[in-house]
PDB file of C-alpha atoms in Angstrom:
ATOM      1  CA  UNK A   1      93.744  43.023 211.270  1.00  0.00           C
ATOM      2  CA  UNK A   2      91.701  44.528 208.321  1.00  0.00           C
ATOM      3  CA  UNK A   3      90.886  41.897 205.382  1.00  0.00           C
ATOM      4  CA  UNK A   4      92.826  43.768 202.781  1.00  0.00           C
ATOM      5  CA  UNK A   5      95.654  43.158 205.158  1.00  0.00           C
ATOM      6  CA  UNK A   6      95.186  39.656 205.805  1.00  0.00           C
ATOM      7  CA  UNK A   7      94.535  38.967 201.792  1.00  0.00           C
ATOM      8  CA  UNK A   8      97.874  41.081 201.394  1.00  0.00           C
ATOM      9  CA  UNK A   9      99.962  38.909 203.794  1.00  0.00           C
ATOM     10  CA  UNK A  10      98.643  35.577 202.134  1.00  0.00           C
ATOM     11  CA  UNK A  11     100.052  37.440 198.833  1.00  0.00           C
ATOM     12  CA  UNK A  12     103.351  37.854 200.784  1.00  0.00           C
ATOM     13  CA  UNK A  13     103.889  34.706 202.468  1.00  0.00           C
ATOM     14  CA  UNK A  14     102.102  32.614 199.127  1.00  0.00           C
ATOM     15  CA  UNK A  15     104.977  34.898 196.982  1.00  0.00           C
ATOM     16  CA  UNK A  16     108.042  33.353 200.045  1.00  0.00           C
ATOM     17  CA  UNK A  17     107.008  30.332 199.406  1.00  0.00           C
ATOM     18  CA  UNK A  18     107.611  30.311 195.610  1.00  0.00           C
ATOM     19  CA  UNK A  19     111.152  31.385 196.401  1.00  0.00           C
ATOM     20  CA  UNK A  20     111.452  28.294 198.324  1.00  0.00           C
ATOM     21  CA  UNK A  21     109.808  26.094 195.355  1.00  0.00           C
ATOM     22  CA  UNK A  22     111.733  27.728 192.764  1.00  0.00           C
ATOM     23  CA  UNK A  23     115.074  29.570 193.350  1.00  0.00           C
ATOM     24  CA  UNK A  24     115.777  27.544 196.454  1.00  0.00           C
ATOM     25  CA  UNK A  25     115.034  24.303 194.696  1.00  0.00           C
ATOM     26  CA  UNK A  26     112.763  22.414 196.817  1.00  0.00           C
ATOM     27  CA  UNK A  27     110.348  22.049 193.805  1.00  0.00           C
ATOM     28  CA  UNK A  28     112.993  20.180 191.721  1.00  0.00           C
ATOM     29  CA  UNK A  29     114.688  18.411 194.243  1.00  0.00           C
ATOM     30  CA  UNK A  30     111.579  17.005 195.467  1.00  0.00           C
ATOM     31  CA  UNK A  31     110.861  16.189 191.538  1.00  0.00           C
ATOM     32  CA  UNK A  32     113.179  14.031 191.770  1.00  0.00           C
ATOM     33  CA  UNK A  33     111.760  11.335 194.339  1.00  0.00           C
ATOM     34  CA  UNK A  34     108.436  11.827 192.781  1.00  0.00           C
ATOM     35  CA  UNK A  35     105.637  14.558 191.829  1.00  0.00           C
ATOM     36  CA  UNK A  36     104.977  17.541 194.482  1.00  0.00           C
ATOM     37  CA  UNK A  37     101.444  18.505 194.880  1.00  0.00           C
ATOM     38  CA  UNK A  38     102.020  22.048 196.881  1.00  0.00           C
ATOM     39  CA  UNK A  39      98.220  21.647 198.860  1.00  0.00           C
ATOM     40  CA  UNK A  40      96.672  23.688 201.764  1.00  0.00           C
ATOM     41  CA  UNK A  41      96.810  27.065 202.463  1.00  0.00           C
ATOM     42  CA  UNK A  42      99.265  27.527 199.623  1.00  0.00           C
ATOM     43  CA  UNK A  43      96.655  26.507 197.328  1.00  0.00           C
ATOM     44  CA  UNK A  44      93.610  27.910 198.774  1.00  0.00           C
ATOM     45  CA  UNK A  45      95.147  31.281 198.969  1.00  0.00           C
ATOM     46  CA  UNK A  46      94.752  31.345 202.913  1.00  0.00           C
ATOM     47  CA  UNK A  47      97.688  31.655 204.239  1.00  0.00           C
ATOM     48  CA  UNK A  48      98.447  33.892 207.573  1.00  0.00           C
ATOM     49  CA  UNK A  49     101.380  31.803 208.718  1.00  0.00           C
ATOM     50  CA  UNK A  50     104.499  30.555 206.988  1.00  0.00           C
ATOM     51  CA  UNK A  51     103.256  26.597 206.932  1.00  0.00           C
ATOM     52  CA  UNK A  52     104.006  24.685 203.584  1.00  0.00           C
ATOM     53  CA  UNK A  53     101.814  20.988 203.062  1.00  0.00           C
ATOM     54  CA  UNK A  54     103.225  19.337 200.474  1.00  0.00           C
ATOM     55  CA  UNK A  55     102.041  15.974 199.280  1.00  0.00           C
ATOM     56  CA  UNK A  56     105.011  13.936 197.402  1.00  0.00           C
ATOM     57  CA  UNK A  57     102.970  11.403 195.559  1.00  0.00           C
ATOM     58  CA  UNK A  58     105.186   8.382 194.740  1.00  0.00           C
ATOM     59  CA  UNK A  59     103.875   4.458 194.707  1.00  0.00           C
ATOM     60  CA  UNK A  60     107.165   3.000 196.255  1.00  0.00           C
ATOM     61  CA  UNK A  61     109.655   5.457 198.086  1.00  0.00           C
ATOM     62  CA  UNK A  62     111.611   3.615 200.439  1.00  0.00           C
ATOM     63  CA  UNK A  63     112.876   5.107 204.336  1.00  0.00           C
ATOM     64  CA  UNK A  64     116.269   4.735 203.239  1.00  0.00           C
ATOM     65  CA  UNK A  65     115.571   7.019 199.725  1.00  0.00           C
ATOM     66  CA  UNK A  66     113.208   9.372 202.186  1.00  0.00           C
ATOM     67  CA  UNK A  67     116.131   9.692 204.336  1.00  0.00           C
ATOM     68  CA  UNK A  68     118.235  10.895 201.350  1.00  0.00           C
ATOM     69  CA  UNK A  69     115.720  13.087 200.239  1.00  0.00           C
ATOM     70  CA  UNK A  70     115.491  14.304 204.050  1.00  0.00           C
ATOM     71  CA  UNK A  71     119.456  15.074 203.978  1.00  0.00           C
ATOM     72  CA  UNK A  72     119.469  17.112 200.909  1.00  0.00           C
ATOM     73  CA  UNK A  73     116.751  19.131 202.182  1.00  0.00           C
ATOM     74  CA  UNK A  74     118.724  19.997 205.058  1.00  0.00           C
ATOM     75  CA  UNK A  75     121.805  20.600 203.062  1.00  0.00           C
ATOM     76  CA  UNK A  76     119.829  23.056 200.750  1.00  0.00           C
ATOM     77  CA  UNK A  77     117.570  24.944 203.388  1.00  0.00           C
ATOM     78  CA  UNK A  78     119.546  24.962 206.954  1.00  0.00           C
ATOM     79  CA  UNK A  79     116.488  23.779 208.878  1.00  0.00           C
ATOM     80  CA  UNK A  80     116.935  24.185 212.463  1.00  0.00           C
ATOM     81  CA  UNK A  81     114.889  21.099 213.031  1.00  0.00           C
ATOM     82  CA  UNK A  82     113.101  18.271 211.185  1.00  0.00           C
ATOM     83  CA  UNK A  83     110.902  15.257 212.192  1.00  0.00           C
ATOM     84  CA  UNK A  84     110.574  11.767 210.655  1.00  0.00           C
ATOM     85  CA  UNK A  85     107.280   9.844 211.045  1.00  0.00           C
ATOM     86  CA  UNK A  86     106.191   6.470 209.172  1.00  0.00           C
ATOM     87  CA  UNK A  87     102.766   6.505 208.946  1.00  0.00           C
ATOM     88  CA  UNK A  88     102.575   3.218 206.966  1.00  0.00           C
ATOM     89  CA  UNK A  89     103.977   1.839 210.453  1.00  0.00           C
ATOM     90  CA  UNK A  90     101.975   3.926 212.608  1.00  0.00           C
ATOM     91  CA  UNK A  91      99.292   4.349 210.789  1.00  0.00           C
ATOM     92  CA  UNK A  92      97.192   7.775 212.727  1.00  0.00           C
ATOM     93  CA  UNK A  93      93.921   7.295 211.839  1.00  0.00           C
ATOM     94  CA  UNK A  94      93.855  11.244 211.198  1.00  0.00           C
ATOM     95  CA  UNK A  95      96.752  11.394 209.174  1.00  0.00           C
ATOM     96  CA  UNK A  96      98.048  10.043 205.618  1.00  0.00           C
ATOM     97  CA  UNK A  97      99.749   6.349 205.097  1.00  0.00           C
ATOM     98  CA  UNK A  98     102.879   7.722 204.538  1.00  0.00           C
ATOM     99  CA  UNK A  99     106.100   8.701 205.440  1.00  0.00           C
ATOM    100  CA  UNK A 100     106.492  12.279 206.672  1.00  0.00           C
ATOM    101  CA  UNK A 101     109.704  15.169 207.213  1.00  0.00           C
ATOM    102  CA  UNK A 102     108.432  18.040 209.457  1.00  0.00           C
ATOM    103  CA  UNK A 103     110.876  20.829 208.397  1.00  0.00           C
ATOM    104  CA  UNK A 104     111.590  23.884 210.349  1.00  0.00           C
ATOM    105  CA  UNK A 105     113.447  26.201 209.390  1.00  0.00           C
ATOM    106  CA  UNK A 106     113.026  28.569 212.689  1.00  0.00           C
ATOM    107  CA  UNK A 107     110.149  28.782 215.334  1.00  0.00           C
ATOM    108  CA  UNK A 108     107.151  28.884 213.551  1.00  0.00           C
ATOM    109  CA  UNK A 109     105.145  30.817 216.204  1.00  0.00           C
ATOM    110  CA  UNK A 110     107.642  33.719 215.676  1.00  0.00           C
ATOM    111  CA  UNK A 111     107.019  33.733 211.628  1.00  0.00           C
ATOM    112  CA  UNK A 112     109.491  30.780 210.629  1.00  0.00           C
ATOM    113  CA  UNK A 113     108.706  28.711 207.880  1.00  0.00           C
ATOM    114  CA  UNK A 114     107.485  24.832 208.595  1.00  0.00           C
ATOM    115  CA  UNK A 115     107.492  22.846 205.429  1.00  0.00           C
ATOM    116  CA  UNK A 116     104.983  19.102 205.302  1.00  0.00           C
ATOM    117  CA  UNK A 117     106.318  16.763 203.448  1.00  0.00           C
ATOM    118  CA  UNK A 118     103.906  13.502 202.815  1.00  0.00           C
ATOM    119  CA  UNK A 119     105.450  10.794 200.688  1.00  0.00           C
ATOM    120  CA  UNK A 120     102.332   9.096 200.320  1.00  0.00           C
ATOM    121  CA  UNK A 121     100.848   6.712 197.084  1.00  0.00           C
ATOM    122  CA  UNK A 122      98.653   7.815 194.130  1.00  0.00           C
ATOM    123  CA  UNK A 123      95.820   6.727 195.632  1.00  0.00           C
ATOM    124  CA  UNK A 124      96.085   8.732 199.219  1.00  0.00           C
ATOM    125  CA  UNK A 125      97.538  11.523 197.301  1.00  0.00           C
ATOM    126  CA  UNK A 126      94.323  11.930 195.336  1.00  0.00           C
ATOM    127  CA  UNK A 127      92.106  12.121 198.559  1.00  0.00           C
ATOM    128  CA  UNK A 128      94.161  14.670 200.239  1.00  0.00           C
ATOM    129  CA  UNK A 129      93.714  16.727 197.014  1.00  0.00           C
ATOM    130  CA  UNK A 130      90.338  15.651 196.555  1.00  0.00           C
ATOM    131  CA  UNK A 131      89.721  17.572 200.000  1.00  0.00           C
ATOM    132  CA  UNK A 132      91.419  20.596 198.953  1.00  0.00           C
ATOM    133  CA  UNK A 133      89.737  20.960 195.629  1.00  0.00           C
ATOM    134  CA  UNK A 134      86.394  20.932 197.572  1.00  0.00           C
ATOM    135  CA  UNK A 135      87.195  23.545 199.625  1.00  0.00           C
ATOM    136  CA  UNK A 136      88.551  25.542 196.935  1.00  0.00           C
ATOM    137  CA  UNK A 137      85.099  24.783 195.093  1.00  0.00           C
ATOM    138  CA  UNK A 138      82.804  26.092 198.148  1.00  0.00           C
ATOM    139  CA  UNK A 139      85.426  29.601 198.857  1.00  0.00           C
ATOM    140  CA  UNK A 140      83.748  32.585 198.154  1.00  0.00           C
ATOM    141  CA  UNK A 141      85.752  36.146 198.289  1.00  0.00           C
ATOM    142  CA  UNK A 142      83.348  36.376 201.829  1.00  0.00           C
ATOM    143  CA  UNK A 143      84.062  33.003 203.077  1.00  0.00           C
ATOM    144  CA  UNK A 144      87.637  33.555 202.180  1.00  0.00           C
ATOM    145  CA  UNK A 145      88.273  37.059 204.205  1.00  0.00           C
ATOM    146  CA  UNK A 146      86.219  35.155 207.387  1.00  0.00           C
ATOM    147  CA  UNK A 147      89.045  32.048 207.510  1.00  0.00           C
ATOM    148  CA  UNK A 148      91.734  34.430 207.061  1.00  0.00           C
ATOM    149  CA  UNK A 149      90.746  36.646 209.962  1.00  0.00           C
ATOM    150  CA  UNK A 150      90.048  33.509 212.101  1.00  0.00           C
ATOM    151  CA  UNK A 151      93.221  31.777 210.919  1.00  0.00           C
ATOM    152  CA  UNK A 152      94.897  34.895 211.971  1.00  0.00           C
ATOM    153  CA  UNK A 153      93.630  34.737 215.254  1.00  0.00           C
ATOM    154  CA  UNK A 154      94.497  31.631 215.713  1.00  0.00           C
ATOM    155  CA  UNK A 155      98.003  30.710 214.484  1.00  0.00           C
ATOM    156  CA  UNK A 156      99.979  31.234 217.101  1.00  0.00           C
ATOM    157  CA  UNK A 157      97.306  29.327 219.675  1.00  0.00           C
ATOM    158  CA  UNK A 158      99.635  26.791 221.448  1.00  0.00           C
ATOM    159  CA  UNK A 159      96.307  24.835 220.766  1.00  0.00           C
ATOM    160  CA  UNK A 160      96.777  24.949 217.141  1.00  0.00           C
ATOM    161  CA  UNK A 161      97.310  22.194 215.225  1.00  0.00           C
ATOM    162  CA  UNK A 162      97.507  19.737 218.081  1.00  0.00           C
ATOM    163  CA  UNK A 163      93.899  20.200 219.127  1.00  0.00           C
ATOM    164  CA  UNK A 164      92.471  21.259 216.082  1.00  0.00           C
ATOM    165  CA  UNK A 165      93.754  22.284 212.660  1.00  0.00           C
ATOM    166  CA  UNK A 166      93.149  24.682 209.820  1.00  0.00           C
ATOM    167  CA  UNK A 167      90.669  21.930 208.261  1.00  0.00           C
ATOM    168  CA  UNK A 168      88.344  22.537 211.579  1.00  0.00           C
ATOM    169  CA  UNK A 169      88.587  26.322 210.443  1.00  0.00           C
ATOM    170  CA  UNK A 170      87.667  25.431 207.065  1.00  0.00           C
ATOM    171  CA  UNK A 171      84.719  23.166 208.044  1.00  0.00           C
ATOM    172  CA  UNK A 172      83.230  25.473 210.570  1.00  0.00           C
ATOM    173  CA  UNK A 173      83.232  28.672 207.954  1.00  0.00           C
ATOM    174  CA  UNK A 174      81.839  26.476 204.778  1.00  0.00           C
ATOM    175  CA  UNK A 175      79.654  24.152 206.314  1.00  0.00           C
ATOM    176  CA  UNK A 176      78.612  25.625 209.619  1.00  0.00           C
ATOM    177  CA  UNK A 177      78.285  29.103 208.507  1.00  0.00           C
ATOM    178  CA  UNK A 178      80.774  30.430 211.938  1.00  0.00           C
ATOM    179  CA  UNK A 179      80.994  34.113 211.125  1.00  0.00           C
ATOM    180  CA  UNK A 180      84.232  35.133 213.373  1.00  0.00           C
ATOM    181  CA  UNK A 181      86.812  34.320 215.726  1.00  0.00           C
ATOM    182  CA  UNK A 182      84.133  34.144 219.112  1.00  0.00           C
ATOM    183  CA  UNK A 183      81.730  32.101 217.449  1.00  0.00           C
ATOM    184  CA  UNK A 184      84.517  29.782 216.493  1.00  0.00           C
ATOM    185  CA  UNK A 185      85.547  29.401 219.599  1.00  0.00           C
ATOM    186  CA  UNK A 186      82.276  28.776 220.860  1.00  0.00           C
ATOM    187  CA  UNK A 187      81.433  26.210 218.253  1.00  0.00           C
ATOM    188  CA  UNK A 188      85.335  24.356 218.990  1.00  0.00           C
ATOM    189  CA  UNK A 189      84.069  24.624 223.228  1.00  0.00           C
ATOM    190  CA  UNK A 190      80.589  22.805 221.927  1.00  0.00           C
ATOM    191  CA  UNK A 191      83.286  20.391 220.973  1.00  0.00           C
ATOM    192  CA  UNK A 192      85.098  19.767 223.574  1.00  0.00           C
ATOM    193  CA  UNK A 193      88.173  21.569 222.460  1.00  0.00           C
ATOM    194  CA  UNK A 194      89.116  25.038 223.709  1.00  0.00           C
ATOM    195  CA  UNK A 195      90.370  27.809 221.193  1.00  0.00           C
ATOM    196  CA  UNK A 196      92.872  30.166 222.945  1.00  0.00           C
TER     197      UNK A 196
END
């Protein structure tokens, strides 16, 4: 896909996902359990797949309000699915101390949304953002158009996001100067980890 297309399409899919925010609510309802820090793609214009992180920073929110907030969500956006973890239980050394809804509101891999939700303290909010901001800091208009066209290659990898992530992407492009799709998949194989 050309770049203009691929910086087009985040435009697109950035533009769905304030309709989901705004006229579909999500923004205030989630308002109400705490603030919503939209993060990721979203915010680092870099989007090539409807996938929504969204970090709900609150100090206290118990399971049982989580839960509530879980049912209105599926009351107001029909998901067809949506998975519960409690990272404060769990605690995945890769992932946030939180709790977390996986929202889907379709298959993904077709062009579905999936909506992250992270209830997660002030403190872990800030260094999920923290990462974010420095990637947003280091994007250039060249380094942007070579994660988009790898992202796009990518997405609908069956590898994606349970091998590696959009953050390996992001890594590889800013700090390991990977150019294109084959040397990022050379550079994940150096890993260990095979790129479809």
């Amino acid at each position: 896909m050309m770049t203009q297309d691929l910086v087009q399409r985040d435009r697109i899919i950035r533009q769905e996902a304030d309709e989901l925010l705004g006229p579909k609510g999500l923004r205030s309802l989630l308002e109400e359990y705490g603030t919503p820090h939209v993060s990721g793609s979203y915010a680092l214009h870099l989007m090539t797949w409807r996938d929504l992180d969204i970090y709900l920073e609150q100090q206290d929110l118990s399971e049982e309000s989580f839960f509530r907030l879980g049912g209105r969500i599926a009351s107001s956006l029909a998901p067809v699915r949506m998975s519960f973890r409690n990272e404060r239980i769990n605690q995945t050394p890769s992932l946030p101390l939180g709790l977390y809804w996986g929202i889907y509101l379709g298959d993904e891999r077709k062009g579905d949304w999936k909506i992250d939700i992270w209830a997660i303290d002030s403190q872990d909010c800030e260094k999920q953002l923290q990462f974010t901001e420095r990637i947003a800091a280091d994007l250039t208009p060249l380094l942007r158009c070579k994660i988009l066209s790898i992202k796009d290659a990518c997405w609908q990898d069956p590898g994606y996001r349970k091998t590696y992530t959009s953050q390996d992407i992001y890594r590889a492009v800013i700090e390991e100067g990977i150019e294109n799709i084959d040397s990022f998949k050379q550079h994940m194989k150096d890993k260990g980890v095979s790129v479809g």
